[in-house]
Each structure stands twice: as structure tokens, then as C-alpha cells.
């Protein structure tokens, strides 16, 4: 029986990404859409935001054109115009995996920016990099505050820029012991740092595994923490005209979740059918989210083991078990992209008229993240996809969706509600992090099956029975029904007073005493 098992396992668990179905897949009927691989053009998209068009504060850099600068970053980066490639090279030595701070989003309203990076290599010796500090200072100087007169008394005359560390503080401390960590704020001018308390990939994997007992999985808690963190980013950018730099450890998991969700809420373009495709390609695919590792594309030994008949001889089970459970790649699997799609579903549920696509689109997108039928979500980086010639040897998932667009359109969509010209808040969404529910459709369930008034289940129609221990927890949430939320009835947002977590040296060990 061991020989049979080994044979089946060998045929099931592949060793190279070139062996997946996508490299052999041929649709029965040729797709009517064929521009899937060119959906996202870095120059076109950043120019749409205003780079080199309405602002000269940013420039396109080809420092990574051959991926030797940073093998997990895209070939073209957008950086402050005042920073030379020489400075970038020096700064890269101070960031994990050389993932320096680069532009992710430039806001249409005020040219405030969202940038992304990996953690700094501070270590226990509190190392610093003058070039990294110079780069971030240049980022924070790329626009001039343009606050409404009524808010000047709240915010003052200067911006309070924000460095968002997605991790719990303890995680950053642990990384410092291994030579990394978080910024020493003594060296970064005119900004604050906030820890968002988002757990790592291992906690998220375990949470998904516990979904069978909903009230014990903490899944909604994680979704709520993500949305709550994004609210802080959205308000800093849109209301306070401030810049936000986001990172976690390596900058390809929690960082990508926060940038993509925040950008989705800030810019209505990304809530259109095509714009959402651009968002996924830009923030997830090009910036090196490890799709192959996180989705377990190359091997499924853990799940393969679980499928063994429970009545099989213990000796046989123990023999094969030792072969697979110590495989390091299992620890790399985590539902990071699923959590992003879950957050999008929550926002779609709260704002059903503000998205051009429907829930079915999100569900099928989740399916194809794992199906390996298309090349879009293969490999761990842009460089790997180039090495495997993914764009020439496989089909793009966007060709499938765009060829069947009518199936995935939202009949409630009101494109007229996304008028940005009045410079108000019609184009910006403020999700309610407490108004969330289990995504029943993803599991082919009816909403009432997972979300009801049963006291034993936390769901949409019953209060969520956990109290967040997050440092960013708030007592109230913005309303979701009024597009003009920032008018009467909501307390002004102050980036200076929103949280006091970092201001308490007893809580925050990174704060200088």
C-alpha cells in the first residue's frame, strides 16, 4: 500500500510550476477578449493617477529593469523625482529583500500618497540608513497640504504623515532580534508610526482551518482588523492630505492587503470591472505576492495525507506522515488573497451600488486563484513569471472574465455616484468594520446558514461577540449609508489624536523613553 500511495502522491504533487494545468489548458471556444496580459500597464496607470502629468514630484525609475535590484519587485518603480537611482541602491540595503519604499497610489483629491515597502533592518543595535531616511522624507514632501478651512484648526498647518506597521508590536520586536524590526522614529521627520496588530500568515492559516466552528475561528476578527486599519489609512490620505507608508515584514502579504483595500475605497476607478483587474495586477501580481507559496500550487501533501482512509493501518500512516508533515512549504500556505476578497465582499455588501462587478465575480476569482487553469496567479513574482514565460504559454484569467462580462456585472451599480469632480467624498468609501458577516456564498451556503441570530454564532444579524484587543480599536464607526459622511454628524478626524498606542512607552517598546 505504501508503494501505491507513493505513486499517487508523485503524480499528484508536482515539483515545477511548468507542470500545472495552465500550461496545457486550451479553452473549448476561443475567448472573445484577448488583452488580459496587457490589462495593467505601469506607465498608463500611474499616469492616470497624475505621475508626470499633474505632478512632477514623482518619476518612473528603471533601476529594477533586469530584476537585479530587487527580484520580487516589478521592473518599473515610481519614486520621488528628487531621489536618484544611486540613493535607491544605498537605501535598498536597509530594507528586507531590498523592497524599498515606492509609490503605490497617488490620490486624485490632494496628491497624498500611499507607498509600500518591507521592514527596515534595524536590529537590536538600532541601525539606521541616511539614504532610507532621505527617501522617506522626500516621499512625505511630494505634496502641499490643502485642507478645507474648517479643518485647519483640527489638523494644524502641517501634515502628520504616517508609517503603518501592519504587524503586532511583539512581532516587530521578534524581528528586531533577527536583525530587522521597525523604524526608529527619532530619525524620521514629520511623521508618526502605528502598529495595526494584524496577525501573520500562520495565524491566518489556522483561522481558516477553524472555520468549521465559526465562533472559534476568529476569522471575522481578522477581517474587522483589516478594515479598521484601512479606515485609518483612508482618512489620513483623503481627509488629512497626509502620506502613508505601509509595511509588514517582507511587504508582500499584510502590506498588499492594506494597500489594495485602501486604494479600492479611495478611488472609484478600482471598483469598475476593468479597474479592479488593474488593482489586482498592480498590487498583488506585480508587487510580488507569493501566490504559488500561499496557494500551495506545487504540492498539497498535507491535504493529501488527510484524505487517507481513517481505517488504514497505523503503521502505514505513520510511515508516510513523516514524509510530508515536516515539509517547509506547508508553513507558507495562507489565505491572504482570500482575506482580501472577503474584505471586498464586505465593502460590496455595505455599498451595493458602488461596484460594477458582483459577488459571483469575487467567488470565481477566488476559485481561479487555486485552480491553476490560468497563468495570472502562478509564481511568486513578476520575474518568475517571465522566467517561466507565463504570459506567452498560458491564458490570462482576465480574458475569461472579460469574455463573459455580462455574468459578472452588478445590476445595482450606479456609476453616476462616483463623481469625483465635486471634490467631496462621493468617490471615497468608508467601510464599517463592525458591520461584517461570514461570506456564505464562498462556501456555497445560504446567508442564513452562517449568519443568524443564534447566540452561538457570530454573524451579520447578531452582535460580534468579541472585543478587539487591537491598539486601533474605536468605540464608534462611520456610517455606511451616507455618501457624504464627512458632513454634519461625524466628529472630525485627527491623525494626531486618533490613537495613543505609540505614545505610551509602557505599551510600545519602540517609543524612546
Coordinates of C-alpha atoms in Angstrom, one line a residue:
X1 CA 0.0 0.0 0.0
X2 CA 2.9 2.3 0.6
X3 CA 4.1 1.9 -3.0
X4 CA 0.6 2.7 -4.3
X5 CA 0.5 5.8 -2.0
X6 CA 3.9 7.0 -3.2
X7 CA 2.9 6.5 -6.8
X8 CA -0.3 8.5 -6.4
X9 CA 1.5 11.2 -4.4
X10 CA 4.1 11.6 -7.0
X11 CA 1.5 12.1 -9.7
X12 CA -0.5 14.5 -7.6
X13 CA 2.2 16.7 -6.0
X14 CA 4.3 18.4 -8.7
X15 CA 7.7 19.9 -8.5
X16 CA 7.7 22.6 -11.1
X17 CA 5.2 25.3 -11.9
X18 CA 5.5 24.4 -15.5
X19 CA 3.7 21.2 -14.8
X20 CA 0.4 22.8 -13.7
X21 CA -2.7 22.7 -15.8
X22 CA -2.4 26.2 -17.1
X23 CA 0.4 25.3 -19.5
X24 CA -1.8 22.6 -21.2
X25 CA -5.2 24.4 -20.9
X26 CA -6.9 25.3 -24.2
X27 CA -10.4 26.7 -24.0
X28 CA -13.1 24.9 -26.0
X29 CA -14.1 28.2 -27.6
X30 CA -11.5 30.9 -28.1
X31 CA -12.1 33.9 -25.7
X32 CA -13.5 37.0 -27.3
X33 CA -11.2 39.1 -25.2
X34 CA -7.5 38.7 -25.7
X35 CA -5.8 41.6 -23.9
X36 CA -5.7 40.1 -20.5
X37 CA -1.9 40.2 -20.2
X38 CA -1.9 43.9 -21.0
X39 CA -4.7 44.9 -18.7
X40 CA -2.1 46.6 -16.4
X41 CA 0.4 49.0 -17.9
X42 CA 2.6 50.6 -15.3
X43 CA 3.1 53.9 -17.3
X44 CA -0.5 54.2 -18.3
X45 CA -1.9 53.5 -14.8
X46 CA 0.5 55.8 -12.8
X47 CA 0.0 58.5 -15.5
X48 CA -3.8 58.1 -14.8
X49 CA -3.0 59.0 -11.2
X50 CA -1.1 62.1 -12.3
X51 CA 2.6 61.0 -12.3
X52 CA 4.4 63.1 -14.8
X53 CA 1.0 64.6 -15.8
X54 CA -0.4 66.7 -13.0
X55 CA 2.6 66.4 -10.7
X56 CA 6.3 66.4 -11.3
X57 CA 7.1 65.2 -7.8
X58 CA 7.4 61.6 -8.9
X59 CA 9.3 59.8 -11.6
X60 CA 9.5 56.4 -13.2
X61 CA 12.7 54.5 -12.4
X62 CA 14.2 51.6 -14.4
X63 CA 16.6 50.7 -11.6
X64 CA 15.0 47.3 -11.5
X65 CA 14.6 46.7 -15.2
X66 CA 16.6 43.4 -15.0
X67 CA 15.3 42.5 -11.5
X68 CA 18.9 42.6 -10.0
X69 CA 18.0 45.5 -7.8
X70 CA 15.0 43.6 -6.2
X71 CA 14.0 40.3 -7.7
X72 CA 10.5 40.4 -6.1
X73 CA 9.6 43.9 -7.2
X74 CA 8.2 44.9 -10.6
X75 CA 10.6 46.0 -13.4
X76 CA 9.5 49.7 -13.2
X77 CA 9.2 51.6 -10.0
X78 CA 7.7 55.1 -9.2
X79 CA 9.8 57.1 -6.7
X80 CA 10.2 60.7 -5.7
X81 CA 11.7 62.8 -8.5
X82 CA 14.4 64.2 -6.2
X83 CA 15.8 60.8 -5.3
X84 CA 18.4 59.4 -7.7
X85 CA 18.9 55.7 -8.5
X86 CA 22.2 55.9 -6.6
X87 CA 20.3 56.7 -3.4
X88 CA 17.9 54.0 -4.1
X89 CA 20.7 51.4 -4.3
X90 CA 22.1 52.5 -1.0
X91 CA 18.6 52.6 0.6
X92 CA 17.8 49.1 -0.6
X93 CA 20.4 47.6 1.7
X94 CA 18.4 48.8 4.7
X95 CA 15.1 47.1 3.7
X96 CA 14.3 43.4 3.9
X97 CA 14.6 41.7 0.5
X98 CA 15.6 45.2 -0.9
X99 CA 12.0 46.2 -1.1
X100 CA 12.4 49.9 -0.7
X101 CA 9.5 52.4 -0.2
X102 CA 7.9 53.0 -3.7
X103 CA 4.7 54.6 -4.8
X104 CA 1.6 52.5 -4.8
X105 CA -1.2 55.1 -5.1
X106 CA -1.5 58.9 -5.7
X107 CA -4.8 60.3 -4.5
X108 CA -6.9 62.2 -7.0
X109 CA -8.1 64.7 -4.4
X110 CA -4.9 66.1 -3.0
X111 CA -1.9 64.1 -4.4
X112 CA -1.3 62.5 -1.0
X113 CA 0.4 59.1 -1.5
X114 CA 0.3 55.6 -0.3
X115 CA 3.8 54.0 -0.5
X116 CA 4.8 50.4 0.3
X117 CA 7.9 48.6 1.4
X118 CA 9.3 45.9 3.6
X119 CA 10.6 46.3 7.2
X120 CA 13.8 48.2 7.9
X121 CA 16.9 46.2 9.0
X122 CA 17.2 48.0 12.3
X123 CA 18.2 45.1 14.5
X124 CA 19.0 45.2 18.2
X125 CA 21.8 47.7 17.6
X126 CA 19.3 50.2 16.2
X127 CA 20.9 50.5 12.8
X128 CA 20.0 53.4 10.6
X129 CA 20.3 54.4 6.9
X130 CA 20.6 58.0 5.9
X131 CA 19.5 57.1 2.4
X132 CA 16.4 55.4 3.6
X133 CA 15.5 58.4 5.8
X134 CA 16.2 60.7 2.9
X135 CA 13.9 58.7 0.6
X136 CA 11.0 58.7 3.1
X137 CA 11.4 62.4 3.8
X138 CA 11.3 63.0 0.0
X139 CA 8.1 61.0 -0.2
X140 CA 6.5 63.0 2.6
X141 CA 7.4 66.2 0.8
X142 CA 5.8 65.4 -2.5
X143 CA 2.6 67.4 -1.9
X144 CA 1.4 70.5 -0.1
X145 CA -1.5 70.2 2.4
X146 CA -4.8 71.5 1.0
X147 CA -7.1 71.1 3.9
X148 CA -10.5 72.8 4.0
X149 CA -10.5 75.9 6.1
X150 CA -12.9 74.4 8.7
X151 CA -10.4 71.6 9.4
X152 CA -7.3 73.7 9.8
X153 CA -8.0 74.2 13.4
X154 CA -8.1 70.5 13.9
X155 CA -5.1 69.4 11.9
X156 CA -2.9 72.5 12.2
X157 CA -0.9 73.9 9.3
X158 CA 1.3 70.9 8.7
X159 CA 0.7 67.3 7.7
X160 CA 1.1 64.4 10.1
X161 CA 2.3 61.6 7.8
X162 CA 2.0 58.0 8.9
X163 CA 4.2 54.9 8.8
X164 CA 1.9 52.0 9.1
X165 CA 3.5 48.8 10.5
X166 CA 0.8 46.1 9.9
X167 CA 2.2 43.8 12.5
X168 CA 1.6 43.4 16.2
X169 CA 4.3 45.2 18.2
X170 CA 5.6 41.9 19.6
X171 CA 6.1 40.6 16.1
X172 CA 8.2 43.6 15.2
X173 CA 10.3 43.1 18.4
X174 CA 10.9 39.5 17.5
X175 CA 12.1 40.5 14.0
X176 CA 14.4 43.0 15.6
X177 CA 16.1 40.2 17.4
X178 CA 16.8 38.7 14.0
X179 CA 18.2 41.9 12.5
X180 CA 15.1 43.6 11.2
X181 CA 12.3 45.4 13.1
X182 CA 10.5 48.7 12.8
X183 CA 11.6 52.3 12.2
X184 CA 13.4 54.2 15.0
X185 CA 11.2 57.3 14.9
X186 CA 14.0 59.6 16.2
X187 CA 15.3 59.5 12.6
X188 CA 12.1 60.1 10.6
X189 CA 10.8 63.6 10.5
X190 CA 7.3 64.9 10.5
X191 CA 5.6 61.5 10.8
X192 CA 4.1 59.0 13.3
X193 CA 4.2 55.2 13.3
X194 CA 1.2 53.0 14.2
X195 CA 1.2 49.2 14.7
X196 CA -2.0 47.7 13.3
X197 CA -1.9 44.4 15.1
X198 CA -2.6 42.2 12.1
X199 CA -1.5 38.6 12.7
X200 CA 0.9 36.7 10.4
X201 CA 0.3 34.1 7.8
X202 CA 0.4 31.2 10.2
X203 CA -2.3 32.6 12.4
X204 CA -4.5 33.3 9.3
X205 CA -4.0 29.8 8.1
X206 CA -5.1 28.3 11.4
X207 CA -8.0 30.7 11.5
X208 CA -9.2 29.4 8.1
X209 CA -8.8 25.9 9.3
X210 CA -11.1 26.5 12.2
X211 CA -13.9 27.9 10.1
X212 CA -16.0 24.8 10.7
X213 CA -16.6 26.1 14.2
X214 CA -17.3 29.7 13.3
X215 CA -17.4 31.2 16.7
X216 CA -13.9 29.9 17.4
X217 CA -12.1 30.7 14.2
X218 CA -11.6 34.5 14.9
X219 CA -12.0 34.9 11.1
X220 CA -14.3 37.9 11.5
X221 CA -12.0 39.5 14.0
X222 CA -9.2 39.3 11.4
X223 CA -11.4 40.8 8.7
X224 CA -12.5 43.6 11.0
X225 CA -8.9 44.4 12.0
X226 CA -8.0 44.7 8.3
X227 CA -10.9 47.0 7.6
X228 CA -10.3 49.1 10.7
X229 CA -6.6 49.5 9.7
X230 CA -7.7 50.6 6.2
X231 CA -10.0 53.2 7.6
X232 CA -7.1 54.9 9.3
X233 CA -5.1 54.9 6.0
X234 CA -8.1 56.2 4.0
X235 CA -8.8 59.0 6.4
X236 CA -5.1 60.1 6.6
X237 CA -4.9 60.2 2.9
X238 CA -8.3 61.7 1.9
X239 CA -9.1 64.0 4.9
X240 CA -5.7 64.9 6.4
X241 CA -3.9 65.1 3.0
X242 CA -1.2 63.1 4.6
X243 CA 1.2 60.4 3.2
X244 CA 1.1 56.9 4.4
X245 CA 3.9 54.4 4.1
X246 CA 2.8 50.8 4.7
X247 CA 4.9 47.7 5.5
X248 CA 4.8 44.5 7.4
X249 CA 7.8 42.1 7.4
X250 CA 8.6 41.5 3.8
X251 CA 5.9 43.6 2.3
X252 CA 4.0 41.1 0.2
X253 CA 1.2 39.8 2.4
X254 CA -0.3 42.2 5.0
X255 CA 1.1 45.2 3.2
X256 CA -0.6 44.2 0.0
X257 CA -3.9 43.6 1.8
X258 CA -3.8 47.1 3.3
X259 CA -2.7 48.9 0.2
X260 CA -5.2 47.2 -2.1
X261 CA -8.2 47.6 0.2
X262 CA -7.5 51.2 1.0
X263 CA -6.9 52.1 -2.7
X264 CA -10.2 50.3 -3.6
X265 CA -12.0 52.6 -1.2
X266 CA -10.2 55.8 -2.2
X267 CA -10.6 55.6 -6.0
X268 CA -13.8 54.6 -7.7
X269 CA -11.9 53.5 -10.8
X270 CA -10.8 50.4 -9.0
X271 CA -14.4 49.5 -8.3
X272 CA -15.1 49.2 -12.0
X273 CA -14.9 45.9 -13.7
X274 CA -11.6 46.6 -15.5
X275 CA -10.2 48.9 -12.8
X276 CA -10.4 46.0 -10.2
X277 CA -8.4 43.9 -12.6
X278 CA -5.8 46.6 -12.8
X279 CA -5.7 46.8 -9.0
X280 CA -5.1 43.1 -8.6
X281 CA -2.4 43.1 -11.2
X282 CA -0.7 46.1 -9.8
X283 CA -0.8 45.5 -6.0
X284 CA -0.8 41.7 -5.9
X285 CA 0.7 40.3 -9.1
X286 CA 3.4 42.9 -10.0
X287 CA 4.5 43.7 -6.4
X288 CA 5.3 40.1 -5.7
X289 CA 2.7 38.5 -3.6
X290 CA 3.8 34.8 -3.3
X291 CA 0.8 33.3 -5.0
X292 CA 2.4 29.9 -5.6
X293 CA 3.6 29.6 -2.0
X294 CA 0.5 31.0 -0.3
X295 CA -1.9 28.9 -2.5
X296 CA 0.2 25.7 -2.3
X297 CA 0.3 25.3 -6.1
X298 CA 3.3 23.0 -6.2
X299 CA 2.3 20.5 -3.6
X300 CA -0.7 19.5 -1.4
X301 CA 0.9 16.9 0.8
X302 CA -0.9 18.0 3.9
X303 CA -4.3 17.7 2.4
X304 CA -3.3 14.5 0.5
X305 CA -2.4 12.9 3.9
X306 CA -5.8 14.0 5.3
X307 CA -7.6 12.1 2.6
X308 CA -6.1 8.8 3.7
X309 CA -8.7 6.3 4.9
X310 CA -9.0 6.7 8.6
X311 CA -9.1 2.9 9.0
X312 CA -5.8 2.4 7.2
X313 CA -3.1 0.6 9.3
X314 CA -1.4 2.9 11.7
X315 CA 2.0 1.7 10.7
X316 CA 1.4 2.7 7.1
X317 CA 0.0 6.1 8.0
X318 CA 2.9 6.9 10.4
X319 CA 5.4 5.9 7.7
X320 CA 4.0 8.3 5.1
X321 CA 3.1 11.0 7.6
X322 CA 6.7 11.6 8.5
X323 CA 7.5 12.3 4.8
X324 CA 5.2 15.2 4.4
X325 CA 4.4 17.0 7.7
X326 CA 7.8 18.4 8.0
X327 CA 7.7 19.9 4.6
X328 CA 8.6 23.6 5.0
X329 CA 6.3 24.8 2.1
X330 CA 3.2 23.8 4.1
X331 CA 4.0 26.7 6.5
X332 CA 4.0 29.1 3.6
X333 CA 0.3 28.4 2.7
X334 CA -2.0 31.1 3.9
X335 CA -5.3 32.7 2.7
X336 CA -4.0 36.2 2.3
X337 CA -5.7 36.8 -1.1
X338 CA -8.9 35.2 0.2
X339 CA -9.0 37.6 3.1
X340 CA -8.6 40.5 0.6
X341 CA -11.5 39.2 -1.5
X342 CA -13.5 38.7 1.8
X343 CA -12.9 42.4 2.7
X344 CA -14.0 43.4 -0.8
X345 CA -17.2 41.3 -0.3
X346 CA -17.9 43.1 3.0
X347 CA -17.5 46.5 1.4
X348 CA -19.6 45.4 -1.6
X349 CA -22.3 44.3 0.8
X350 CA -22.3 47.7 2.6
X351 CA -22.2 49.7 -0.7
X352 CA -24.1 47.5 -3.2
X353 CA -24.4 50.3 -5.8
X354 CA -20.8 51.3 -5.9
X355 CA -19.2 48.3 -7.6
X356 CA -19.5 47.4 -11.2
X357 CA -18.9 43.7 -10.5
X358 CA -20.9 41.3 -8.4
X359 CA -20.3 38.7 -5.8
X360 CA -20.0 35.9 -8.4
X361 CA -17.0 37.6 -9.8
X362 CA -15.3 37.5 -6.5
X363 CA -16.2 33.9 -5.9
X364 CA -14.8 32.8 -9.3
X365 CA -11.7 34.9 -8.8
X366 CA -11.1 33.0 -5.5
X367 CA -11.6 29.7 -7.3
X368 CA -9.1 30.5 -10.1
X369 CA -6.5 31.6 -7.5
X370 CA -6.2 27.9 -6.7
X371 CA -7.4 26.2 -10.0
X372 CA -4.1 26.7 -11.9
X373 CA -6.2 26.9 -15.0
X374 CA -4.9 30.3 -15.9
X375 CA -1.4 31.8 -15.5
X376 CA -2.4 35.0 -13.7
X377 CA -1.8 33.7 -10.2
X378 CA 1.1 31.4 -10.9
X379 CA 4.6 32.0 -9.5
X380 CA 5.8 34.3 -6.7
X381 CA 7.0 37.3 -8.6
X382 CA 7.0 39.2 -11.9
X383 CA 10.5 37.8 -12.5
X384 CA 9.4 34.2 -12.0
X385 CA 6.5 34.6 -14.4
X386 CA 8.9 36.0 -17.0
X387 CA 11.3 33.1 -16.4
X388 CA 8.5 30.5 -17.0
X389 CA 7.2 32.5 -20.0
X390 CA 3.8 32.5 -18.3
X391 CA 2.4 35.3 -20.5
X392 CA 3.2 33.5 -23.7
X393 CA 2.4 29.9 -22.7
X394 CA -0.8 30.3 -20.6
X395 CA -4.1 32.3 -20.8
X396 CA -4.8 35.2 -18.5
X397 CA -7.8 34.9 -16.2
X398 CA -8.9 38.3 -17.2
X399 CA -9.6 37.1 -20.8
X400 CA -12.0 34.6 -19.3
X401 CA -13.8 37.2 -17.2
X402 CA -13.9 39.8 -19.9
X403 CA -15.2 37.3 -22.4
X404 CA -18.1 36.5 -20.0
X405 CA -18.5 40.0 -18.6
X406 CA -22.3 40.1 -18.5
X407 CA -22.3 37.2 -16.0
X408 CA -20.2 39.2 -13.5
X409 CA -21.8 42.6 -13.8
X410 CA -23.6 44.2 -10.8
X411 CA -27.2 45.1 -11.8
X412 CA -27.3 47.6 -8.9
X413 CA -24.2 49.6 -10.0
X414 CA -24.6 53.3 -10.2
X415 CA -21.7 54.8 -12.0
X416 CA -23.0 58.3 -11.5
X417 CA -22.5 58.1 -7.8
X418 CA -18.8 58.1 -8.4
X419 CA -18.5 61.7 -9.4
X420 CA -15.2 63.0 -8.1
X421 CA -15.4 66.4 -9.7
X422 CA -17.2 68.0 -6.7
X423 CA -14.1 67.2 -4.6
X424 CA -16.3 65.8 -1.9
X425 CA -16.5 62.3 -0.6
X426 CA -18.7 60.7 -3.2
X427 CA -15.7 58.8 -4.7
X428 CA -14.5 57.6 -1.3
X429 CA -16.0 54.7 0.7
X430 CA -15.7 54.4 4.4
X431 CA -16.4 50.8 5.4
X432 CA -17.9 49.9 8.8
X433 CA -15.5 47.3 10.3
X434 CA -18.2 46.2 12.7
X435 CA -20.9 45.6 10.1
X436 CA -19.5 42.4 8.8
X437 CA -20.6 38.8 8.2
X438 CA -19.4 35.4 7.1
X439 CA -19.1 35.2 3.3
X440 CA -21.7 32.4 2.9
X441 CA -21.6 32.4 -0.9
X442 CA -17.9 31.5 -1.0
X443 CA -18.8 28.2 0.8
X444 CA -21.8 27.6 -1.4
X445 CA -24.1 28.3 1.6
X446 CA -27.1 30.5 2.1
X447 CA -26.6 33.6 4.2
X448 CA -29.0 32.4 6.9
X449 CA -26.9 29.2 7.3
X450 CA -23.9 31.1 8.5
X451 CA -25.3 34.5 9.7
X452 CA -28.2 34.4 12.0
X453 CA -29.4 35.4 15.5
X454 CA -28.2 32.2 17.2
X455 CA -26.1 33.3 20.2
X456 CA -23.6 30.6 19.4
X457 CA -22.7 32.1 16.0
X458 CA -21.1 35.4 15.4
X459 CA -22.6 36.9 12.3
X460 CA -24.1 39.7 10.4
X461 CA -27.5 39.8 12.2
X462 CA -26.1 39.2 15.7
X463 CA -23.5 41.2 17.5
X464 CA -20.0 40.1 17.1
X465 CA -19.1 38.6 20.4
X466 CA -15.5 39.6 20.7
X467 CA -13.9 42.7 21.9
X468 CA -10.9 43.7 19.9
X469 CA -7.6 44.0 21.7
X470 CA -6.2 45.9 18.7
X471 CA -4.4 49.1 19.6
X472 CA -6.6 50.8 16.9
X473 CA -9.9 49.8 18.3
X474 CA -12.5 52.5 18.4
X475 CA -15.9 52.9 20.2
X476 CA -17.8 54.2 17.2
X477 CA -17.7 53.5 13.4
X478 CA -18.6 55.8 10.5
X479 CA -22.0 55.3 8.9
X480 CA -22.2 53.4 5.7
X481 CA -25.4 54.7 4.2
X482 CA -24.5 58.3 3.5
X483 CA -22.0 59.1 0.8
X484 CA -21.4 62.5 2.3
X485 CA -20.2 61.0 5.6
X486 CA -17.9 63.8 6.4
X487 CA -20.6 66.5 6.7
X488 CA -22.7 67.0 9.8
X489 CA -22.9 64.3 12.4
X490 CA -19.3 62.9 12.4
X491 CA -16.6 64.0 14.7
X492 CA -13.6 65.5 12.8
X493 CA -10.8 63.0 12.3
X494 CA -7.5 63.9 13.8
X495 CA -4.4 61.9 12.8
X496 CA -2.7 63.3 15.9
X497 CA -5.3 62.1 18.3
X498 CA -6.8 59.0 16.7
X499 CA -4.6 56.6 18.7
X500 CA -2.3 56.9 21.6
X501 CA -0.7 53.5 21.3
X502 CA 2.7 54.7 20.2
X503 CA 2.6 57.5 22.8
X504 CA 2.7 55.1 25.7
X505 CA 6.3 53.8 26.3
X506 CA 4.9 51.1 28.6
X507 CA 2.9 49.7 25.7
X508 CA 5.2 50.5 22.8
X509 CA 8.8 49.3 23.4
X510 CA 9.8 51.2 20.2
X511 CA 9.0 54.5 21.8
X512 CA 12.0 56.2 23.2
X513 CA 11.9 56.5 26.9

